[in-house]
Tab-separated table of C-alpha atoms in Angstrom:
chain	number	residue	atom	x	y	z
O	17	MET	CA	3.183	30.953	202.369
O	18	ILE	CA	0.901	27.964	201.806
O	19	LYS	CA	-0.095	27.975	205.474
O	20	ASN	CA	-0.965	31.684	205.401
O	21	TYR	CA	-3.030	31.268	202.237
O	22	LEU	CA	-4.928	28.240	203.523
O	23	SER	CA	-5.626	29.879	206.881
O	24	LYS	CA	-7.993	32.235	205.042
O	25	LYS	CA	-9.859	29.356	203.397
O	26	GLU	CA	-12.462	27.018	204.835
O	27	PHE	CA	-13.002	23.720	203.003
O	28	ASP	CA	-15.863	21.319	203.617
O	29	PHE	CA	-13.935	18.051	203.423
O	30	LEU	CA	-16.536	15.867	205.109
O	31	LYS	CA	-19.137	16.830	202.510
O	32	HIS	CA	-17.269	14.605	200.027
O	33	ARG	CA	-16.216	11.836	202.439
O	34	LYS	CA	-18.043	9.131	200.470
O	35	LYS	CA	-16.118	10.127	197.331
O	36	PHE	CA	-12.798	10.034	199.214
O	37	LEU	CA	-13.526	6.574	200.601
O	38	LEU	CA	-14.803	5.310	197.241
O	39	LEU	CA	-11.632	6.509	195.490
O	40	ALA	CA	-9.442	4.688	198.009
O	41	LEU	CA	-11.547	1.530	197.659
O	42	CYS	CA	-11.338	1.627	193.836
O	43	ILE	CA	-7.538	1.940	193.960
O	44	ILE	CA	-7.298	-1.029	196.333
O	45	ILE	CA	-9.581	-3.145	194.123
O	46	LEU	CA	-7.525	-2.209	191.046
O	47	GLY	CA	-4.328	-3.168	192.860
O	48	ALA	CA	-5.858	-6.479	193.936
O	49	VAL	CA	-6.824	-7.262	190.324
O	50	ILE	CA	-3.288	-6.466	189.141
O	51	ASN	CA	-1.940	-8.717	191.895
O	52	ILE	CA	-4.001	-11.642	190.558
O	53	PHE	CA	-2.416	-11.398	187.112
O	54	ARG	CA	0.998	-10.321	188.372
O	55	PRO	CA	1.724	-12.033	191.700
O	56	ALA	CA	4.336	-10.684	194.074
O	57	LYS	CA	7.883	-11.980	193.822
O	58	LEU	CA	9.579	-12.816	197.088
O	59	SER	CA	13.278	-12.022	197.305
O	60	ILE	CA	15.768	-14.788	197.931
O	61	LYS	CA	16.293	-13.150	201.325
O	62	PHE	CA	12.849	-14.512	202.228
O	63	THR	CA	12.554	-17.641	200.076
O	64	GLY	CA	16.181	-18.716	200.224
O	65	GLY	CA	18.610	-18.970	197.334
O	66	ALA	CA	21.599	-17.104	195.966
O	67	MET	CA	22.336	-13.928	194.053
O	68	LEU	CA	25.583	-13.137	192.281
O	69	LYS	CA	26.447	-9.848	190.648
O	70	TYR	CA	29.343	-9.272	188.272
O	71	SER	CA	30.714	-6.188	186.594
O	72	TYR	CA	32.292	-6.603	183.172
O	73	SER	CA	34.317	-4.437	180.814
O	74	LEU	CA	36.610	-4.727	177.801
O	75	ASP	CA	40.089	-5.931	178.616
O	76	ASP	CA	43.227	-3.974	177.767
O	77	THR	CA	43.624	-5.636	174.382
O	78	VAL	CA	40.477	-4.005	173.016
O	79	SER	CA	40.080	-0.260	172.627
O	80	ALA	CA	36.710	1.322	173.322
O	81	SER	CA	36.974	3.043	169.941
O	82	ASP	CA	37.392	-0.273	168.148
O	83	VAL	CA	34.533	-0.890	165.707
O	84	SER	CA	34.129	-4.413	167.065
O	85	ALA	CA	34.089	-3.325	170.730
O	86	SER	CA	30.301	-3.261	170.872
O	87	ASP	CA	30.150	-6.828	169.517
O	88	TYR	CA	32.359	-8.044	172.345
O	89	MET	CA	29.984	-6.506	174.904
O	90	ASN	CA	26.904	-8.296	173.551
O	91	LEU	CA	26.386	-11.159	175.995
O	92	ASP	CA	23.992	-14.074	175.547
O	93	LYS	CA	21.677	-14.584	178.543
O	94	GLU	CA	20.866	-18.181	177.571
O	95	LEU	CA	24.554	-19.018	177.280
O	96	ILE	CA	25.269	-17.504	180.686
O	97	GLY	CA	22.289	-19.383	182.156
O	98	GLY	CA	23.769	-22.610	180.773
O	99	LEU	CA	27.123	-21.839	182.403
O	100	VAL	CA	25.364	-21.223	185.725
O	101	LYS	CA	23.555	-24.563	185.527
O	102	GLU	CA	26.777	-26.298	184.565
O	103	THR	CA	28.528	-24.754	187.595
O	104	THR	CA	25.790	-25.013	190.221
O	105	GLY	CA	23.348	-27.559	188.859
O	106	GLN	CA	20.480	-25.049	189.265
O	107	GLU	CA	18.325	-22.997	186.958
O	108	ALA	CA	18.956	-19.260	187.210
O	109	THR	CA	17.510	-15.948	186.131
O	110	VAL	CA	20.062	-13.779	184.347
O	111	SER	CA	19.684	-10.034	183.891
O	112	ILE	CA	22.113	-7.683	182.145
O	113	ALA	CA	22.074	-3.954	182.896
O	114	GLU	CA	23.868	-0.788	181.918
O	115	SER	CA	24.104	2.301	184.109
O	116	ALA	CA	26.052	5.521	184.411
O	117	ALA	CA	29.263	5.002	186.379
O	118	ALA	CA	30.094	7.449	189.165
O	119	GLU	CA	33.501	8.162	187.603
O	120	GLY	CA	31.949	8.655	184.173
O	121	GLY	CA	31.236	6.334	181.281
O	122	THR	CA	28.997	3.256	181.424
O	123	LYS	CA	28.903	0.501	184.008
O	124	HIS	CA	27.919	-2.989	182.801
O	125	THR	CA	26.613	-5.603	185.227
O	126	ILE	CA	25.268	-9.160	185.179
O	127	THR	CA	22.972	-10.368	187.962
O	128	VAL	CA	22.400	-14.098	188.434
O	129	SER	CA	19.543	-15.074	190.780
O	130	MET	CA	18.713	-18.573	191.947
O	131	SER	CA	15.897	-19.494	194.291
O	132	GLY	CA	15.772	-22.744	196.159
O	133	LYS	CA	16.954	-24.586	199.222
O	134	LYS	CA	20.572	-24.833	198.131
O	135	THR	CA	22.944	-21.985	198.862
O	136	MET	CA	26.055	-21.079	196.891
O	137	SER	CA	29.582	-20.701	198.156
O	138	GLU	CA	31.787	-17.806	197.119
O	139	ASP	CA	34.135	-20.336	195.461
O	140	ALA	CA	31.345	-21.354	193.064
O	141	GLY	CA	30.913	-17.681	192.175
O	142	GLU	CA	34.596	-17.403	191.356
O	143	VAL	CA	34.419	-20.556	189.232
O	144	LEU	CA	31.511	-19.048	187.302
O	145	ALA	CA	33.533	-15.862	186.743
O	146	GLU	CA	36.365	-17.953	185.289
O	147	LYS	CA	33.967	-19.767	182.952
O	148	LEU	CA	32.537	-16.437	181.798
O	149	THR	CA	36.036	-15.160	181.080
O	150	ALA	CA	36.832	-18.354	179.150
O	151	GLU	CA	33.664	-17.914	177.085
O	152	TYR	CA	34.293	-14.201	176.492
O	153	PRO	CA	38.112	-13.859	176.419
O	154	ARG	CA	38.067	-10.158	175.474
O	155	ILE	CA	36.005	-9.203	178.540
O	156	ASP	CA	37.109	-8.900	182.164
O	157	PHE	CA	34.566	-10.153	184.751
O	158	ALA	CA	34.685	-9.301	188.445
O	159	MET	CA	32.286	-10.476	191.147
O	160	ILE	CA	31.046	-7.405	193.067
O	161	GLU	CA	28.273	-8.928	195.182
O	162	SER	CA	27.377	-12.352	196.522
O	163	ASN	CA	24.334	-13.188	198.675
O	164	SER	CA	23.325	-16.641	199.801
O	165	VAL	CA	20.405	-17.364	202.159
O	166	ASP	CA	19.150	-20.658	203.494
O	167	ALA	CA	15.430	-21.191	202.819
O	168	THR	CA	14.641	-21.846	206.487
O	169	THR	CA	16.512	-18.746	207.595
O	170	GLY	CA	14.761	-16.670	204.937
O	171	GLY	CA	11.327	-17.890	206.053
O	172	GLU	CA	12.095	-17.115	209.690
O	173	PHE	CA	13.308	-13.639	208.749
O	174	PHE	CA	10.138	-12.968	206.750
O	175	GLY	CA	7.986	-14.140	209.662
O	176	LYS	CA	9.822	-11.886	212.121
O	177	CYS	CA	9.385	-8.913	209.795
O	178	LEU	CA	5.623	-9.494	209.601
O	179	VAL	CA	5.433	-9.822	213.390
O	180	ALA	CA	7.243	-6.471	213.717
O	181	VAL	CA	4.669	-4.786	211.451
O	182	ILE	CA	1.701	-6.375	213.285
O	183	LEU	CA	3.063	-5.443	216.718
O	184	ALA	CA	3.603	-1.871	215.553
O	185	ALA	CA	-0.048	-1.693	214.465
O	186	VAL	CA	-1.342	-3.177	217.748
O	187	PHE	CA	0.672	-0.799	219.932
O	188	MET	CA	-0.519	2.138	217.841
O	189	ILE	CA	-4.167	1.195	218.366
O	190	ILE	CA	-3.589	1.013	222.123
O	191	TYR	CA	-1.698	4.309	222.183
O	192	VAL	CA	-4.295	6.213	220.134
O	193	ALA	CA	-7.184	4.654	222.074
O	194	VAL	CA	-5.718	5.770	225.418
O	195	ARG	CA	-4.570	9.204	224.296
O	196	PHE	CA	-7.793	10.145	222.518
O	197	ARG	CA	-10.372	8.544	224.811
O	198	LYS	CA	-12.182	11.916	225.016
O	199	ILE	CA	-13.186	11.620	221.354
O	200	GLY	CA	-13.878	7.886	221.355
O	201	GLY	CA	-10.454	6.325	221.775
O	202	MET	CA	-11.111	2.925	220.237
O	203	SER	CA	-12.841	4.423	217.194
O	204	ALA	CA	-9.904	6.796	216.699
O	205	GLY	CA	-7.376	3.965	217.041
O	206	VAL	CA	-9.128	1.524	214.713
O	207	THR	CA	-9.819	4.114	211.992
O	208	ALA	CA	-6.194	5.263	212.161
O	209	ILE	CA	-5.026	1.677	211.611
O	210	ILE	CA	-7.464	1.224	208.698
O	211	ALA	CA	-5.912	4.308	207.101
O	212	ILE	CA	-2.425	2.867	207.675
O	213	LEU	CA	-3.537	-0.447	206.143
O	214	HIS	CA	-4.524	1.559	203.038
O	215	ASP	CA	-1.014	3.052	202.922
O	216	CYS	CA	0.636	-0.360	203.313
O	217	LEU	CA	-1.457	-1.793	200.474
O	218	ILE	CA	-0.451	1.111	198.207
O	219	VAL	CA	3.212	0.365	198.983
O	220	TYR	CA	2.631	-3.330	198.248
O	221	PHE	CA	0.890	-2.575	194.942
O	222	THR	CA	3.791	-0.278	193.972
O	223	PHE	CA	6.208	-3.182	194.403
O	224	ILE	CA	3.961	-5.342	192.206
O	225	ILE	CA	3.412	-2.756	189.453
O	226	PHE	CA	7.123	-1.969	189.115
O	227	GLY	CA	8.108	-5.635	189.372
O	228	PHE	CA	10.214	-5.174	192.517
O	229	SER	CA	10.905	-8.240	194.633
O	230	ILE	CA	9.442	-8.246	198.140
O	231	ASP	CA	12.567	-7.949	200.274
O	232	ASP	CA	13.865	-6.173	203.370
O	233	ASN	CA	13.365	-2.834	201.576
O	234	PHE	CA	9.637	-3.604	201.547
O	235	ILE	CA	9.561	-4.027	205.323
O	236	ALA	CA	11.676	-0.888	205.792
O	237	VAL	CA	9.276	1.173	203.658
O	238	LEU	CA	6.241	-0.195	205.512
O	239	LEU	CA	7.610	0.695	208.939
O	240	THR	CA	8.683	4.157	207.749
O	241	ILE	CA	5.302	4.916	206.170
O	242	ILE	CA	3.455	3.651	209.253
O	243	GLY	CA	5.428	6.142	211.345
O	244	TYR	CA	4.795	9.101	209.021
O	245	SER	CA	1.127	8.306	208.496
O	246	ILE	CA	0.229	7.796	212.162
O	247	ASN	CA	2.045	11.014	213.044
O	248	SER	CA	-0.072	13.048	210.580
O	249	THR	CA	-3.254	11.368	211.795
O	250	ILE	CA	-2.434	11.976	215.456
O	251	ILE	CA	-1.888	15.696	214.813
O	252	ILE	CA	-5.387	15.971	213.311
O	253	TYR	CA	-6.932	13.902	216.129
O	254	ASP	CA	-5.173	16.102	218.651
O	255	ARG	CA	-6.778	19.171	217.096
O	256	ILE	CA	-10.171	17.422	217.121
O	257	ARG	CA	-9.776	16.840	220.852
O	258	GLU	CA	-8.901	20.495	221.434
O	259	ASN	CA	-11.747	21.752	219.248
O	260	ARG	CA	-14.227	19.529	221.115
O	261	ASP	CA	-13.545	21.584	224.253
O	262	VAL	CA	-13.780	24.863	222.321
O	263	MET	CA	-16.817	24.107	220.147
O	264	GLY	CA	-18.720	22.136	222.772
O	265	LYS	CA	-20.905	19.076	222.418
O	266	LYS	CA	-23.414	20.876	220.228
O	267	ALA	CA	-21.002	20.806	217.286
O	268	SER	CA	-21.541	17.779	215.022
O	269	TYR	CA	-18.743	15.335	214.336
O	270	ALA	CA	-18.545	16.522	210.721
O	271	GLU	CA	-18.210	20.168	211.831
O	272	LEU	CA	-15.587	19.192	214.381
O	273	ALA	CA	-13.536	17.193	211.870
O	274	ASN	CA	-13.830	19.897	209.196
O	275	LYS	CA	-12.610	22.579	211.585
O	276	SER	CA	-9.676	20.431	212.691
O	277	LEU	CA	-8.698	19.500	209.126
O	278	ASN	CA	-8.711	23.157	208.082
O	279	ASP	CA	-6.676	24.140	211.153
O	280	THR	CA	-3.940	21.607	210.325
O	281	LEU	CA	-4.156	21.737	206.522
O	282	GLY	CA	-1.247	24.139	206.006
O	283	ARG	CA	1.023	22.153	208.288
O	284	THR	CA	0.042	18.847	206.652
O	285	ILE	CA	0.679	20.119	203.116
O	286	ASN	CA	3.989	21.799	203.989
O	287	THR	CA	5.326	18.731	205.804
O	288	ASN	CA	4.315	16.243	203.124
O	289	LEU	CA	5.409	18.508	200.257
O	290	THR	CA	8.862	18.824	201.790
O	291	LEU	CA	9.062	15.051	202.200
O	292	VAL	CA	7.841	14.403	198.633
O	293	ILE	CA	10.468	16.766	197.173
O	294	ALA	CA	13.225	15.062	199.166
O	295	VAL	CA	12.150	11.518	198.193
O	296	LEU	CA	11.534	12.526	194.560
O	297	THR	CA	15.080	13.901	194.361
O	298	ILE	CA	16.412	10.563	195.613
O	299	VAL	CA	14.267	8.712	193.047
O	300	ILE	CA	15.630	10.815	190.156
O	301	ILE	CA	19.256	10.377	191.235
O	302	ALA	CA	18.746	6.635	191.759
O	303	PHE	CA	17.323	6.246	188.226
O	304	VAL	CA	20.097	8.346	186.673
O	305	TYR	CA	22.795	6.184	188.260
O	306	ASP	CA	20.674	2.992	188.157
O	307	ILE	CA	21.108	2.232	191.857
O	308	SER	CA	18.588	-0.591	192.127
O	309	SER	CA	18.759	-0.919	195.914
O	310	ILE	CA	17.782	2.755	196.278
O	311	ILE	CA	15.143	2.598	193.528
O	312	THR	CA	13.299	-0.276	195.217
O	313	PHE	CA	13.160	1.781	198.407
O	314	ALA	CA	12.581	5.331	197.144
O	315	VAL	CA	9.835	4.649	194.558
O	316	PRO	CA	7.508	2.772	196.977
O	317	MET	CA	8.426	5.324	199.631
O	318	LEU	CA	7.218	8.142	197.370
O	319	ALA	CA	3.938	6.298	196.723
O	320	GLY	CA	3.560	5.620	200.440
O	321	VAL	CA	4.105	9.268	201.392
O	322	LEU	CA	1.398	10.395	198.968
O	323	ALA	CA	-0.939	7.645	200.180
O	324	GLY	CA	-0.220	8.566	203.808
O	325	ALA	CA	-1.037	12.233	203.214
O	326	TYR	CA	-4.326	11.229	201.570
O	327	SER	CA	-5.318	8.715	204.238
O	328	SER	CA	-4.516	10.929	207.227
O	329	MET	CA	-6.578	13.786	205.783
O	330	PHE	CA	-9.480	12.013	204.133
O	331	ILE	CA	-9.758	8.355	205.174
O	332	SER	CA	-9.164	8.250	208.936
O	333	ASN	CA	-11.308	11.332	209.606
O	334	SER	CA	-14.120	10.237	207.297
O	335	LEU	CA	-14.230	6.828	208.950
O	336	TRP	CA	-14.025	8.358	212.438
O	337	VAL	CA	-16.987	10.671	211.765
O	338	THR	CA	-19.007	7.799	210.276
O	339	TRP	CA	-18.185	5.557	213.250
O	340	ARG	CA	-19.125	8.204	215.849
O	341	GLU	CA	-22.367	9.107	214.071
O	342	TYR	CA	-23.344	5.439	213.863
O	343	ALA	CA	-22.432	4.823	217.526
O	344	ASP	CA	-24.420	7.852	218.705
O	345	GLY	CA	-27.390	6.834	216.576
O	346	LYS	CA	-27.267	3.334	218.017
O	347	ASN	CA	-27.065	4.639	221.595
O	348	ALA	CA	-29.949	7.025	220.947
O	349	GLN	CA	-32.061	4.151	219.628
O	350	LYS	CA	-31.288	2.078	222.721
O	351	LYS	CA	-32.355	4.933	224.976
O	352	LEU	CA	-35.538	5.385	222.954
O	353	ASP	CA	-36.322	1.683	223.213
O	354	ALA	CA	-35.626	1.699	226.939
O	355	PHE	CA	-37.824	4.764	227.403
O	356	SER	CA	-40.758	3.370	225.418
O	357	LYS	CA	-40.686	-0.142	226.890
O	358	PRO	CA	-41.894	0.733	230.427
O	359	LYS	CA	-44.782	2.720	228.971
O	360	ASN	CA	-45.966	-0.253	226.978
O	361	ASP	CA	-45.627	-2.524	230.022
O	362	SER	CA	-47.597	-0.127	232.223
O	363	LYS	CA	-50.420	-0.003	229.673
O	364	LYS	CA	-50.605	-3.775	229.646
O	365	SER	CA	-50.706	-3.919	233.443
O	366	LYS	CA	-53.551	-1.389	233.566
O	367	LYS	CA	-55.557	-3.435	231.091
O	368	SER	CA	-54.979	-6.630	233.041
O	369	GLY	CA	-56.062	-4.835	236.267
O	370	LYS	CA	-59.352	-3.872	234.743
């Protein structure tokens, strides 16, 4: 339905290209300012350290309907932090959360995070659980997750992840440059990567704004968004290449890009709208059940999808048109200079002959 409606419309996107680029630039500057005051937090998977997660509930001696039940469930973060330091000798960040349990009711969890070069054995986690039980005798504690990463291993993993992202970008430039050499392959490849860089920055700023740690979910979102974004951009470039043969060389780059954007607009909106609805559904479910591992993937993914749709339609094409116009203007000036230079030289030679 959307495709049929849009096929009857003709929008002049390139008329407002400066506004599109300025909007993207303002968002990036705003994100950079936020990053200064709220730096990114690297996960222990990259920096090294340990993370322990416990579930806790009232034991059988206390009824949930007991008036004092809620008092038993009030845990002291500072006290728990002291127990962690007593057990491991390290400072720790303690967070307490409540979420809806899959079987109904409320699920209570404690997450203990420690960054540093020292790792933690599972035995130490069990000892901490025993100390928690001794401190809160009416509550049952159970360790449900334990992660421990050496700092060196974490740094190597982070480096390999960055290399994977960089290699993906390089191969995409080469692929686009070769495939679209008819419309200025290198300009198409570089502008496509600039648009993808915009998408990656939006994902990064989403992690910062929501206070998510930079972990393997961050790398997974980046690689996924790179794939979606380059696919949308390639479809538009492919139509530009086809329309160049149809419209001929007399058509300006702006006319060519506008025609191609309008031709693919219905497909672009339908594809991205479907993806947004799917990811948004996952986000809602993840928040309802407080599934943090899904939240830290789905929320940046949603932001990345929206950013990718914007960049493939408005940034890559606007930059490509600007690049081609500048390159043609530069080539025309060179030809003009080359044409006028011999004339000047011939005049000088005539004068010297006289």
